[in-house]
Every structure is written in structure tokens, then in C-alpha cells.
PDB file of C-alpha atoms and ligand atoms in Angstrom:
ATOM      1  CA  MET R   1      -6.992  25.828  -2.354  1.00 37.00           C
ATOM      2  CA  LYS R   2      -9.172  25.945   0.730  1.00 36.00           C
ATOM      3  CA  ALA R   3     -12.252  24.615  -1.049  1.00 37.00           C
ATOM      4  CA  SER R   4     -10.506  21.435  -2.104  1.00 42.00           C
ATOM      5  CA  ALA R   5      -8.846  20.682   1.235  1.00 46.00           C
ATOM      6  CA  ALA R   6      -9.251  17.038   2.117  1.00 52.00           C
ATOM      7  CA  ILE R   7     -10.306  16.222   5.646  1.00 50.00           C
ATOM      8  CA  LEU R   8      -9.875  12.708   6.931  1.00 51.00           C
ATOM      9  CA  GLU R   9     -10.412  11.092  10.268  1.00 48.00           C
ATOM     10  CA  SER R  10      -7.741   8.737  11.452  1.00 47.00           C
ATOM     11  CA  THR R  11      -8.533   5.663  13.515  1.00 48.00           C
ATOM     12  CA  GLU R  12      -7.909   7.624  16.750  1.00 53.00           C
ATOM     13  CA  GLY R  13     -10.521  10.169  15.783  1.00 52.00           C
ATOM     14  CA  GLU R  14      -8.005  12.955  15.238  1.00 52.00           C
ATOM     15  CA  THR R  15      -8.778  15.140  12.239  1.00 53.00           C
ATOM     16  CA  ILE R  16      -6.097  15.409   9.612  1.00 55.00           C
ATOM     17  CA  VAL R  17      -6.312  18.307   7.199  1.00 56.00           C
ATOM     18  CA  ASN R  18      -4.354  18.390   4.011  1.00 66.00           C
ATOM     19  CA  ASN R  19      -4.508  21.748   2.277  1.00 63.00           C
ATOM     20  CA  LEU R  20      -3.165  20.536  -1.042  1.00 69.00           C
ATOM     21  CA  PRO R  21      -5.611  20.762  -3.932  1.00 74.00           C
ATOM     22  CA  VAL R  22      -6.410  17.243  -5.102  1.00 85.00           C
ATOM     23  CA  VAL R  23      -5.391  15.975  -8.527  1.00 90.00           C
ATOM     24  CA  SER R  24      -8.941  14.875  -9.440  1.00 89.00           C
ATOM     25  CA  LYS R  25     -10.036  18.537  -9.381  1.00 87.00           C
ATOM     26  CA  LEU R  26      -7.508  19.253 -12.120  1.00 90.00           C
ATOM     27  CA  LEU R  27      -8.888  16.528 -14.356  1.00 93.00           C
ATOM     28  CA  GLY R  28     -12.452  17.744 -14.732  1.00 89.00           C
ATOM     29  CA  ASN R  29     -14.211  14.941 -16.572  1.00 91.00           C
ATOM     30  CA  GLN R  30     -11.014  13.470 -18.053  1.00 94.00           C
ATOM     31  CA  GLN R  31     -10.700   9.885 -16.835  1.00 97.00           C
ATOM     32  CA  VAL R  32      -7.786   8.605 -18.902  1.00 98.00           C
ATOM     33  CA  VAL R  33      -4.344  10.118 -18.376  1.00 98.00           C
ATOM     34  CA  PRO R  34      -1.805   9.424 -21.135  1.00 98.00           C
ATOM     35  CA  VAL R  35       1.643   8.699 -19.706  1.00 98.00           C
ATOM     36  CA  VAL R  36       4.180   9.946 -22.222  1.00 98.00           C
ATOM     37  CA  VAL R  37       7.886  10.176 -22.960  1.00 98.00           C
ATOM     38  CA  ILE R  38       8.832  13.202 -25.072  1.00 98.00           C
ATOM     39  CA  GLU R  39      12.287  13.439 -26.616  1.00 98.00           C
ATOM     40  CA  ASP R  40      12.340  16.772 -28.427  1.00 98.00           C
ATOM     41  CA  GLU R  41      10.425  19.889 -29.362  1.00 98.00           C
ATOM     42  CA  ALA R  42       8.872  18.425 -32.508  1.00 98.00           C
ATOM     43  CA  GLN R  43       7.475  15.494 -30.502  1.00 98.00           C
ATOM     44  CA  ALA R  44       6.148  17.887 -27.838  1.00 98.00           C
ATOM     45  CA  HIS R  45       4.158  19.909 -30.386  1.00 98.00           C
ATOM     46  CA  GLY R  46       3.038  16.889 -32.391  1.00 98.00           C
ATOM     47  CA  LEU R  47       1.877  14.974 -29.349  1.00 98.00           C
ATOM     48  CA  ALA R  48       0.085  17.853 -27.644  1.00 98.00           C
ATOM     49  CA  GLY R  49      -1.754  18.596 -30.895  1.00 98.00           C
ATOM     50  CA  ALA R  50      -2.650  14.927 -31.425  1.00 98.00           C
ATOM     51  CA  LEU R  51      -4.020  14.471 -27.912  1.00 98.00           C
ATOM     52  CA  LEU R  52      -6.077  17.664 -28.034  1.00 98.00           C
ATOM     53  CA  ALA R  53      -7.469  16.714 -31.459  1.00 98.00           C
ATOM     54  CA  GLY R  54      -8.575  13.416 -29.922  1.00 98.00           C
ATOM     55  CA  GLY R  55     -10.347  15.148 -27.028  1.00 97.00           C
ATOM     56  CA  VAL R  56      -7.673  14.470 -24.403  1.00 98.00           C
ATOM     57  CA  SER R  57      -6.589  17.591 -22.519  1.00 97.00           C
ATOM     58  CA  VAL R  58      -4.428  16.057 -19.813  1.00 97.00           C
ATOM     59  CA  ILE R  59      -0.914  14.686 -20.161  1.00 98.00           C
ATOM     60  CA  GLU R  60       1.530  13.051 -17.751  1.00 98.00           C
ATOM     61  CA  ILE R  61       5.014  13.908 -19.011  1.00 98.00           C
ATOM     62  CA  THR R  62       7.536  11.555 -17.442  1.00 98.00           C
ATOM     63  CA  LEU R  63      11.001  12.598 -16.343  1.00 98.00           C
ATOM     64  CA  ARG R  64      12.449   9.436 -17.791  1.00 96.00           C
ATOM     65  CA  ASN R  65      14.732  11.433 -20.044  1.00 96.00           C
ATOM     66  CA  GLU R  66      16.588  14.740 -20.026  1.00 93.00           C
ATOM     67  CA  TYR R  67      13.971  16.464 -22.183  1.00 97.00           C
ATOM     68  CA  GLY R  68      11.087  15.894 -19.744  1.00 98.00           C
ATOM     69  CA  ILE R  69      11.309  19.220 -17.934  1.00 98.00           C
ATOM     70  CA  LYS R  70      11.705  21.191 -21.182  1.00 98.00           C
ATOM     71  CA  ALA R  71       8.664  19.367 -22.595  1.00 98.00           C
ATOM     72  CA  ILE R  72       6.630  20.398 -19.545  1.00 98.00           C
ATOM     73  CA  GLU R  73       7.667  24.033 -19.980  1.00 98.00           C
ATOM     74  CA  LEU R  74       6.971  24.063 -23.693  1.00 98.00           C
ATOM     75  CA  ILE R  75       3.535  22.416 -23.499  1.00 98.00           C
ATOM     76  CA  LYS R  76       2.492  24.595 -20.544  1.00 97.00           C
ATOM     77  CA  GLN R  77       3.406  27.715 -22.512  1.00 97.00           C
ATOM     78  CA  SER R  78       2.106  26.705 -25.950  1.00 98.00           C
ATOM     79  CA  TYR R  79      -1.067  24.774 -25.016  1.00 98.00           C
ATOM     80  CA  PRO R  80      -2.801  26.558 -22.127  1.00 96.00           C
ATOM     81  CA  GLU R  81      -5.831  24.266 -22.482  1.00 96.00           C
ATOM     82  CA  MET R  82      -3.673  21.228 -21.606  1.00 97.00           C
ATOM     83  CA  MET R  83      -3.495  20.069 -17.972  1.00 97.00           C
ATOM     84  CA  VAL R  84       0.150  19.140 -17.527  1.00 98.00           C
ATOM     85  CA  LEU R  85       1.193  16.609 -14.887  1.00 98.00           C
ATOM     86  CA  ALA R  86       4.798  15.588 -14.281  1.00 98.00           C
ATOM     87  CA  GLY R  87       5.419  11.844 -13.922  1.00 98.00           C
ATOM     88  CA  THR R  88       8.333   9.786 -12.624  1.00 98.00           C
ATOM     89  CA  VAL R  89       9.066  12.515 -10.081  1.00 98.00           C
ATOM     90  CA  ASN R  90      11.375  10.540  -7.829  1.00 98.00           C
ATOM     91  CA  SER R  91      13.013  13.229  -5.695  1.00 98.00           C
ATOM     92  CA  ALA R  92      12.239  16.503  -3.947  1.00 98.00           C
ATOM     93  CA  ALA R  93      14.719  18.218  -6.273  1.00 98.00           C
ATOM     94  CA  GLN R  94      12.828  16.982  -9.333  1.00 98.00           C
ATOM     95  CA  MET R  95       9.579  18.142  -7.753  1.00 98.00           C
ATOM     96  CA  ALA R  96      10.964  21.645  -7.269  1.00 98.00           C
ATOM     97  CA  ALA R  97      12.189  21.651 -10.883  1.00 98.00           C
ATOM     98  CA  VAL R  98       8.831  20.671 -12.395  1.00 98.00           C
ATOM     99  CA  VAL R  99       7.000  23.205 -10.246  1.00 97.00           C
ATOM    100  CA  LYS R 100       9.406  25.848 -11.548  1.00 97.00           C
ATOM    101  CA  ALA R 101       8.603  24.642 -15.070  1.00 97.00           C
ATOM    102  CA  GLY R 102       4.942  25.443 -14.387  1.00 96.00           C
ATOM    103  CA  VAL R 103       3.441  21.989 -13.966  1.00 97.00           C
ATOM    104  CA  ASP R 104      -0.138  21.654 -12.684  1.00 96.00           C
ATOM    105  CA  GLY R 105       0.388  18.505 -10.614  1.00 96.00           C
ATOM    106  CA  VAL R 106       2.986  15.905  -9.728  1.00 97.00           C
ATOM    107  CA  ILE R 107       2.904  12.101  -9.860  1.00 98.00           C
ATOM    108  CA  SER R 108       5.503   9.669  -8.558  1.00 98.00           C
ATOM    109  CA  PRO R 109       5.667   5.889  -8.863  1.00 98.00           C
ATOM    110  CA  GLY R 110       6.002   5.500  -5.085  1.00 98.00           C
ATOM    111  CA  LEU R 111       5.448   7.338  -1.820  1.00 98.00           C
ATOM    112  CA  THR R 112       8.141   8.681   0.486  1.00 98.00           C
ATOM    113  CA  ARG R 113       7.964  11.112   3.383  1.00 97.00           C
ATOM    114  CA  LYS R 114      10.387  13.468   1.621  1.00 98.00           C
ATOM    115  CA  LEU R 115       8.195  13.591  -1.476  1.00 97.00           C
ATOM    116  CA  VAL R 116       4.930  14.268   0.371  1.00 96.00           C
ATOM    117  CA  GLU R 117       6.574  16.903   2.524  1.00 96.00           C
ATOM    118  CA  ALA R 118       8.088  18.553  -0.558  1.00 96.00           C
ATOM    119  CA  ALA R 119       4.655  18.646  -2.228  1.00 96.00           C
ATOM    120  CA  GLN R 120       3.122  20.177   0.883  1.00 94.00           C
ATOM    121  CA  GLU R 121       5.866  22.782   1.064  1.00 95.00           C
ATOM    122  CA  LEU R 122       5.524  23.662  -2.626  1.00 95.00           C
ATOM    123  CA  GLY R 123       1.715  23.584  -2.461  1.00 94.00           C
ATOM    124  CA  VAL R 124       1.484  21.416  -5.556  1.00 95.00           C
ATOM    125  CA  PRO R 125      -1.248  18.785  -6.112  1.00 95.00           C
ATOM    126  CA  TYR R 126       0.468  15.447  -5.622  1.00 96.00           C
ATOM    127  CA  LEU R 127      -0.469  11.881  -6.537  1.00 97.00           C
ATOM    128  CA  PRO R 128       1.954   9.405  -4.947  1.00 97.00           C
ATOM    129  CA  GLY R 129       2.157   5.810  -6.066  1.00 98.00           C
ATOM    130  CA  VAL R 130       1.184   3.065  -3.621  1.00 98.00           C
ATOM    131  CA  ALA R 131       1.314  -0.696  -3.933  1.00 98.00           C
ATOM    132  CA  SER R 132       0.384  -1.907  -0.441  1.00 98.00           C
ATOM    133  CA  ALA R 133      -1.935  -1.257   2.511  1.00 98.00           C
ATOM    134  CA  SER R 134       0.967   0.149   4.539  1.00 98.00           C
ATOM    135  CA  GLU R 135       1.661   2.734   1.849  1.00 98.00           C
ATOM    136  CA  VAL R 136      -2.018   3.719   1.736  1.00 98.00           C
ATOM    137  CA  LEU R 137      -1.837   4.186   5.521  1.00 97.00           C
ATOM    138  CA  LEU R 138       1.186   6.449   5.142  1.00 97.00           C
ATOM    139  CA  ALA R 139      -0.745   8.509   2.572  1.00 96.00           C
ATOM    140  CA  ILE R 140      -3.639   8.774   5.042  1.00 95.00           C
ATOM    141  CA  GLU R 141      -1.260   9.890   7.797  1.00 95.00           C
ATOM    142  CA  TYR R 142      -0.355  12.820   5.552  1.00 94.00           C
ATOM    143  CA  GLY R 143      -4.012  13.619   4.875  1.00 93.00           C
ATOM    144  CA  LEU R 144      -3.924  12.482   1.259  1.00 95.00           C
ATOM    145  CA  THR R 145      -7.106  11.121  -0.285  1.00 95.00           C
ATOM    146  CA  GLU R 146      -5.876  10.204  -3.761  1.00 96.00           C
ATOM    147  CA  CYS R 147      -3.099   7.796  -4.798  1.00 97.00           C
ATOM    148  CA  LYS R 148      -1.802   6.180  -7.946  1.00 98.00           C
ATOM    149  CA  LEU R 149      -1.855   2.359  -7.756  1.00 98.00           C
ATOM    150  CA  PHE R 150       1.423   1.246  -9.335  1.00 98.00           C
ATOM    151  CA  PRO R 151       2.213  -1.079 -11.017  1.00 98.00           C
ATOM    152  CA  ALA R 152      -1.532  -1.685 -11.033  1.00 98.00           C
ATOM    153  CA  THR R 153      -1.955  -5.034 -12.742  1.00 98.00           C
ATOM    154  CA  VAL R 154       1.150  -6.508 -11.102  1.00 98.00           C
ATOM    155  CA  VAL R 155       0.061  -5.672  -7.535  1.00 98.00           C
ATOM    156  CA  GLY R 156      -3.420  -7.125  -7.879  1.00 98.00           C
ATOM    157  CA  GLY R 157      -5.299  -4.822 -10.234  1.00 98.00           C
ATOM    158  CA  ILE R 158      -9.080  -4.947  -9.927  1.00 98.00           C
ATOM    159  CA  GLY R 159      -8.915  -7.401  -6.996  1.00 98.00           C
ATOM    160  CA  ALA R 160      -6.533  -5.209  -5.005  1.00 98.00           C
ATOM    161  CA  LEU R 161      -8.683  -2.123  -5.576  1.00 98.00           C
ATOM    162  CA  LYS R 162     -11.826  -3.966  -4.434  1.00 98.00           C
ATOM    163  CA  ALA R 163      -9.978  -5.162  -1.340  1.00 98.00           C
ATOM    164  CA  PHE R 164      -8.637  -1.646  -0.537  1.00 98.00           C
ATOM    165  CA  ASN R 165     -12.168  -0.247  -0.665  1.00 98.00           C
ATOM    166  CA  GLY R 166     -12.995  -2.137   2.560  1.00 97.00           C
ATOM    167  CA  PRO R 167     -10.457  -0.597   4.966  1.00 98.00           C
ATOM    168  CA  PHE R 168      -9.914   2.615   2.941  1.00 98.00           C
ATOM    169  CA  PRO R 169     -13.310   3.711   1.579  1.00 97.00           C
ATOM    170  CA  LYS R 170     -12.246   7.392   1.422  1.00 95.00           C
ATOM    171  CA  ILE R 171      -9.196   6.817  -0.753  1.00 97.00           C
ATOM    172  CA  ARG R 172      -9.501   7.114  -4.515  1.00 97.00           C
ATOM    173  CA  PHE R 173      -7.012   5.613  -6.923  1.00 98.00           C
ATOM    174  CA  CYS R 174      -5.524   6.150 -10.358  1.00 98.00           C
ATOM    175  CA  PRO R 175      -4.374   2.651 -11.400  1.00 98.00           C
ATOM    176  CA  THR R 176      -1.416   2.806 -13.784  1.00 98.00           C
ATOM    177  CA  GLY R 177       0.917   0.125 -15.116  1.00 98.00           C
ATOM    178  CA  GLY R 178      -0.648  -2.579 -17.264  1.00 98.00           C
ATOM    179  CA  VAL R 179      -3.828  -0.591 -17.867  1.00 98.00           C
ATOM    180  CA  SER R 180      -4.754  -0.728 -21.536  1.00 97.00           C
ATOM    181  CA  GLU R 181      -7.438  -0.295 -24.147  1.00 96.00           C
ATOM    182  CA  SER R 182      -8.768  -3.744 -23.233  1.00 97.00           C
ATOM    183  CA  ASN R 183      -9.171  -3.326 -19.454  1.00 98.00           C
ATOM    184  CA  TYR R 184      -9.441   0.390 -18.605  1.00 98.00           C
ATOM    185  CA  ARG R 185     -13.249   0.379 -18.548  1.00 98.00           C
ATOM    186  CA  GLU R 186     -13.257  -2.337 -15.883  1.00 98.00           C
ATOM    187  CA  PHE R 187     -10.979  -0.196 -13.711  1.00 98.00           C
ATOM    188  CA  LEU R 188     -13.075   2.934 -14.228  1.00 98.00           C
ATOM    189  CA  ALA R 189     -16.213   1.052 -13.192  1.00 98.00           C
ATOM    190  CA  LEU R 190     -14.866   0.611  -9.642  1.00 98.00           C
ATOM    191  CA  PRO R 191     -16.194   3.099  -7.063  1.00 98.00           C
ATOM    192  CA  ASN R 192     -12.709   3.940  -5.750  1.00 98.00           C
ATOM    193  CA  VAL R 193     -11.135   4.585  -9.153  1.00 98.00           C
ATOM    194  CA  MET R 194     -11.115   8.254 -10.193  1.00 97.00           C
ATOM    195  CA  CYS R 195      -9.046   7.880 -13.367  1.00 97.00           C
ATOM    196  CA  VAL R 196      -6.574   5.525 -15.012  1.00 98.00           C
ATOM    197  CA  GLY R 197      -3.137   6.198 -16.467  1.00 98.00           C
ATOM    198  CA  GLY R 198      -1.316   4.457 -19.257  1.00 98.00           C
ATOM    199  CA  SER R 199       1.076   4.667 -22.140  1.00 98.00           C
ATOM    200  CA  TRP R 200      -1.257   3.036 -24.641  1.00 97.00           C
ATOM    201  CA  LEU R 201      -2.682   6.328 -25.957  1.00 97.00           C
ATOM    202  CA  ALA R 202       0.746   7.584 -26.993  1.00 97.00           C
ATOM    203  CA  PRO R 203       3.048   4.604 -27.565  1.00 97.00           C
ATOM    204  CA  THR R 204       6.725   5.458 -28.060  1.00 96.00           C
ATOM    205  CA  ASP R 205       6.861   3.922 -31.546  1.00 97.00           C
ATOM    206  CA  LEU R 206       4.037   6.152 -32.810  1.00 98.00           C
ATOM    207  CA  VAL R 207       5.572   9.219 -31.138  1.00 98.00           C
ATOM    208  CA  ARG R 208       8.976   8.498 -32.715  1.00 98.00           C
ATOM    209  CA  LYS R 209       7.355   7.967 -36.127  1.00 98.00           C
ATOM    210  CA  GLY R 210       5.361  11.160 -35.698  1.00 98.00           C
ATOM    211  CA  ASP R 211       2.151   9.278 -36.459  1.00 98.00           C
ATOM    212  CA  TRP R 212      -0.066  11.910 -34.856  1.00 98.00           C
ATOM    213  CA  ALA R 213      -3.199  10.777 -36.712  1.00 98.00           C
ATOM    214  CA  ALA R 214      -2.910   7.305 -35.149  1.00 98.00           C
ATOM    215  CA  ILE R 215      -2.543   8.825 -31.664  1.00 98.00           C
ATOM    216  CA  THR R 216      -5.583  11.020 -32.230  1.00 98.00           C
ATOM    217  CA  GLU R 217      -7.562   7.900 -33.209  1.00 98.00           C
ATOM    218  CA  LEU R 218      -6.458   6.074 -30.027  1.00 98.00           C
ATOM    219  CA  CYS R 219      -7.613   9.066 -28.005  1.00 98.00           C
ATOM    220  CA  LYS R 220     -10.954   9.266 -29.797  1.00 97.00           C
ATOM    221  CA  ALA R 221     -11.593   5.643 -28.875  1.00 96.00           C
ATOM    222  CA  VAL R 222     -11.606   6.602 -25.175  1.00 96.00           C
ATOM    223  CA  THR R 223     -13.239  10.030 -25.415  1.00 95.00           C
ATOM    224  CA  ALA R 224     -16.040   9.096 -27.821  1.00 86.00           C
TER     225      ALA R 224
HETATM  226  O1  ELE P   1       7.182   6.439 -15.214  1.00 54.55           O
HETATM  227  C1  ELE P   1       6.495   6.449 -14.199  1.00 54.55           C
HETATM  228  O2  ELE P   1       6.558   7.309 -13.346  1.00 54.55           O
HETATM  229  C2  ELE P   1       5.557   5.401 -13.907  1.00 54.55           C
HETATM  230  O3  ELE P   1       4.971   5.420 -12.890  1.00 54.55           O
HETATM  231  C3  ELE P   1       5.360   4.347 -14.830  1.00 54.55           C
HETATM  232  C4  ELE P   1       4.174   4.535 -15.763  1.00 54.55           C
HETATM  233  O4  ELE P   1       3.089   5.141 -15.142  1.00 54.55           O
HETATM  234  C5  ELE P   1       3.798   3.230 -16.251  1.00 54.55           C
HETATM  235  O5  ELE P   1       4.962   2.573 -16.686  1.00 54.55           O
HETATM  236  C6  ELE P   1       2.814   3.240 -17.360  1.00 54.55           C
HETATM  237  O6  ELE P   1       2.518   1.912 -17.540  1.00 54.55           O
HETATM  238  P1  ELE P   1       2.068   1.267 -18.902  1.00 54.55           P
HETATM  239  O7  ELE P   1       0.829   1.957 -19.317  1.00 54.55           O
HETATM  240  O8  ELE P   1       1.859  -0.173 -18.563  1.00 54.55           O
HETATM  241  O9  ELE P   1       3.207   1.496 -19.860  1.00 54.55           O
END
């Protein structure tokens, strides 16, 4: 944990230390994070297998449905090579639950004081969503160096990220929301983008149909 501590200097010259391991360290060289909704055990196994077969070993399992936490537990236990992130974590209680389920890192669509403080208390790598300069400043006040930009294409996309790089050169982003097969390379080419997230690698219709071969092909297109 110590090695990955992020140290930032605020505008007053005070040093802020955040001892949380950063999410980018968990990703290794994975730059595309599939955002998924899993509804049952069969989908959990099928999807994990399909992603791994396509060279993708990270997954953001959203808590958009009841099964989310069970899916996290199951994939953590059955696929140790998979880096499992919890998404749509919207409360401190949900954060505690996903940590108990064994998750490697936590992502939320927005940033609140309660959420950052919960992550710091639990010692879990945390990627909060931001959509404005004020929210980036709040992240900096907590010593964070990495944020999700959400909903990325709605809040300015490439232009917003270029603009943020002026005042916030030490902050790295994971744009998510509107990122797709057709634009993800443009996002990844920006110096302050560490990874992108999106649902296009595992669309709900393919997951429901159990078309694992099609999902593997979508993954291969980004890992090739
Ligand atoms: O559920 C969450 O916690 C979210 O933050 C939302 C997702 O990250 C985006 O909805 C993915 O966006 P698309 O790739 O455009 O489908």
C-alpha cells in the first residue's frame, strides 16, 4: 500500500498524502474496462469466461440489480485471474458490502465526502466519478489522483479532458459513459486518460442471449 501512495501538493503548498492504492495499479496493462450487469450465476460464468477468452481480465460489475454483489463474490472466487471492480457503488453501505464480497476496487458514478471517507476507512482502491472542475478539486482535497469522468461524452468528452489537463495535470481519468468501439482510441490517446470504461464489450442483449462467442470477439477487437 505504501509504495502506491499518492502525494499531491495543494495550491497552498501543503502536502496531501492519500494512502489508498490507486486503481491504475490494479489494471496492469488493461486499458478498457467492461462495465457489466449480471443477472444470475449462468451469466456470471459465461461472461467471465468470454472476457478472459478475449484477453480482458478486468470487469466492473455494477450494483444496478440485486445480483451484483453475488456476481462479485462468485467471479472473485471462481476466476482468480480476473480483477473485479464494483460499479454503481452509491453509498458507504454498498461499499462495505462489496469489500466484504472480496472486490479489488470500487467505482462510483459521482463523488461524495461520505464515499471517499468510507473508501479511506476500508482501505479499498476507489475511483470516484467527476463531471466538473469543482468535483476534481474535491478529489484533490482528499489526495486522490485518479477519477472516472462520467458521463464522459455528455460532459464534454475529449474537449473536457484536454481542458482539465491545464489546471489538473496530475489527475488521471477513466472516461465512461458514451465511450464506444468507435471513439475509445481517441480517449486513450490523451495524456491524462489511464483507461476507459464502457458497456460495449458486454452488451446486455448478448449477455441475456448467452452469446459468449460474440463477446469474446468484441474483446479481441480491443486487445489485439
Ligand atoms: O452504472 C454506473 O455506475 C455508471 O457509472 C454508468 C456506466 O459506467 C455507464 O453507464 C456506462 O456507459 P455506457 O458505456 O455508455 O453504457
